[in-house]
C-alpha positions as a Python dict, from the first residue, in 0.01 Angstrom:
ca = {
    (1, 'M'): (0, 0, 0),
    (2, 'K'): (247, -15, -289),
    (3, 'A'): (595, -187, -198),
    (4, 'W'): (805, 117, -295),
    (5, 'L'): (594, 329, -59),
    (6, 'I'): (645, 77, 214),
    (7, 'S'): (1018, 69, 166),
    (8, 'I'): (1052, 450, 175),
    (9, 'N'): (820, 468, 482),
    (10, 'N'): (1046, 217, 659),
    (11, 'F'): (1355, 409, 556),
    (12, 'V'): (1233, 747, 655),
    (13, 'H'): (1108, 585, 997),
    (14, 'D'): (1470, 443, 1083),
    (15, 'L'): (1637, 754, 943),
    (16, 'F'): (1446, 997, 1174),
    (17, 'T'): (1498, 766, 1470),
    (18, 'G'): (1852, 815, 1414),
    (19, 'L'): (1828, 1202, 1352),
    (20, 'W'): (1638, 1218, 1689),
    (21, 'C'): (1920, 1023, 1876),
    (22, 'S'): (2190, 1239, 1704),
    (23, 'A'): (2012, 1564, 1786),
    (24, 'L'): (2000, 1435, 2152),
    (25, 'L'): (2361, 1333, 2164),
    (26, 'T'): (2454, 1663, 2012),
    (27, 'I'): (2261, 1870, 2281),
    (28, 'Y'): (2427, 1657, 2549),
    (29, 'L'): (2787, 1734, 2401),
    (30, 'L'): (2733, 2099, 2367),
    (31, 'E'): (2587, 2108, 2722),
    (32, 'R'): (2894, 1891, 2855),
    (33, 'K'): (3187, 1958, 2617),
    (34, 'A'): (3182, 2341, 2491),
    (35, 'P'): (3207, 2545, 2803),
    (36, 'H'): (3430, 2794, 2632),
    (37, 'T'): (3152, 2908, 2358),
    (38, 'S'): (2931, 3180, 2462),
    (39, 'A'): (2609, 3090, 2632),
    (40, 'E'): (2398, 3264, 2371),
    (41, 'T'): (2564, 3073, 2058),
    (42, 'M'): (2519, 2749, 2266),
    (43, 'K'): (2156, 2800, 2334),
    (44, 'D'): (2096, 2901, 1980),
    (45, 'L'): (2258, 2563, 1870),
    (46, 'M'): (2084, 2362, 2131),
    (47, 'K'): (1720, 2498, 2037),
    (48, 'F'): (1805, 2424, 1668),
    (49, 'F'): (1890, 2044, 1748),
    (50, 'F'): (1581, 2039, 1998),
    (51, 'L'): (1362, 2131, 1728),
    (52, 'L'): (1522, 1886, 1484),
    (53, 'G'): (1484, 1646, 1752),
    (54, 'I'): (1093, 1720, 1792),
    (55, 'V'): (1041, 1711, 1416),
    (56, 'S'): (1214, 1386, 1405),
    (57, 'L'): (996, 1249, 1672),
    (58, 'L'): (694, 1346, 1476),
    (59, 'V'): (823, 1190, 1149),
    (60, 'V'): (890, 843, 1358),
    (61, 'V'): (539, 857, 1494),
    (62, 'I'): (385, 919, 1161),
    (63, 'T'): (565, 654, 967),
    (64, 'G'): (541, 431, 1266),
    (65, 'V'): (166, 430, 1236),
    (66, 'F'): (182, 359, 859),
    (67, 'R'): (441, 82, 940),
    (68, 'S'): (197, -67, 1197),
    (69, 'V'): (-105, -59, 977),
    (70, 'Y'): (81, -237, 679),
    (71, 'Y'): (237, -511, 905),
    (72, 'R'): (-80, -573, 1079),
    (73, 'D'): (-278, -676, 769),
    (74, 'G'): (-54, -951, 581),
    (75, 'E'): (119, -1180, 847),
    (76, 'N'): (105, -1547, 975),
    (77, 'K'): (-108, -1547, 1279),
    (78, 'T'): (164, -1723, 1520),
    (79, 'V'): (453, -1502, 1388),
    (80, 'A'): (225, -1220, 1436),
    (81, 'A'): (144, -1297, 1801),
    (82, 'V'): (506, -1320, 1908),
    (83, 'K'): (594, -1015, 1703),
    (84, 'K'): (319, -803, 1856),
    (85, 'R'): (439, -879, 2204),
    (86, 'A'): (801, -788, 2137),
    (87, 'L'): (669, -482, 1943),
    (88, 'I'): (497, -387, 2250),
    (89, 'V'): (787, -420, 2481),
    (90, 'K'): (1025, -251, 2232),
    (91, 'H'): (783, 53, 2177),
    (92, 'I'): (716, 93, 2579),
    (93, 'L'): (1102, 108, 2598),
    (94, 'L'): (1157, 336, 2317),
    (95, 'G'): (850, 557, 2428),
    (96, 'T'): (1011, 583, 2760),
    (97, 'L'): (1361, 660, 2625),
    (98, 'F'): (1190, 922, 2369),
    (99, 'L'): (1005, 1101, 2653),
    (100, 'A'): (1314, 1093, 2902),
    (101, 'G'): (1577, 1205, 2627),
    (102, 'T'): (1338, 1482, 2494),
    (103, 'Y'): (1283, 1609, 2849),
    (104, 'L'): (1656, 1597, 2911),
    (105, 'A'): (1744, 1787, 2580),
    (106, 'Y'): (1471, 2029, 2676),
    (107, 'S'): (1614, 2104, 3023),
    (108, 'Y'): (1962, 2160, 2874),
    (109, 'T'): (1823, 2386, 2608),
    (110, 'F'): (1575, 2597, 2793),
    (111, 'N'): (1711, 2583, 3157),
}
């Protein structure tokens, strides 16, 4: 893969991880901090940010696959083994947070 494509992929991966976090935070704040807004307006805003969060998660997963393929091919064996263990732990933690956060956003938005 070309270096500029790898850089763009990594940037997009990190950007959409942040977008997912901001969509979740926005839904949380709308649920907790804006009781004076009409329920219909709130639900419309929350649906928009929920969909933004879902699209962001899809982009994170897709770009993460490309990232994984690239990094698997060109690393020192010792560094790769340590990095692999750390990445497994990180992705288990983040996967759990993505699932729990998306469920929370869903329950705020559609209940």
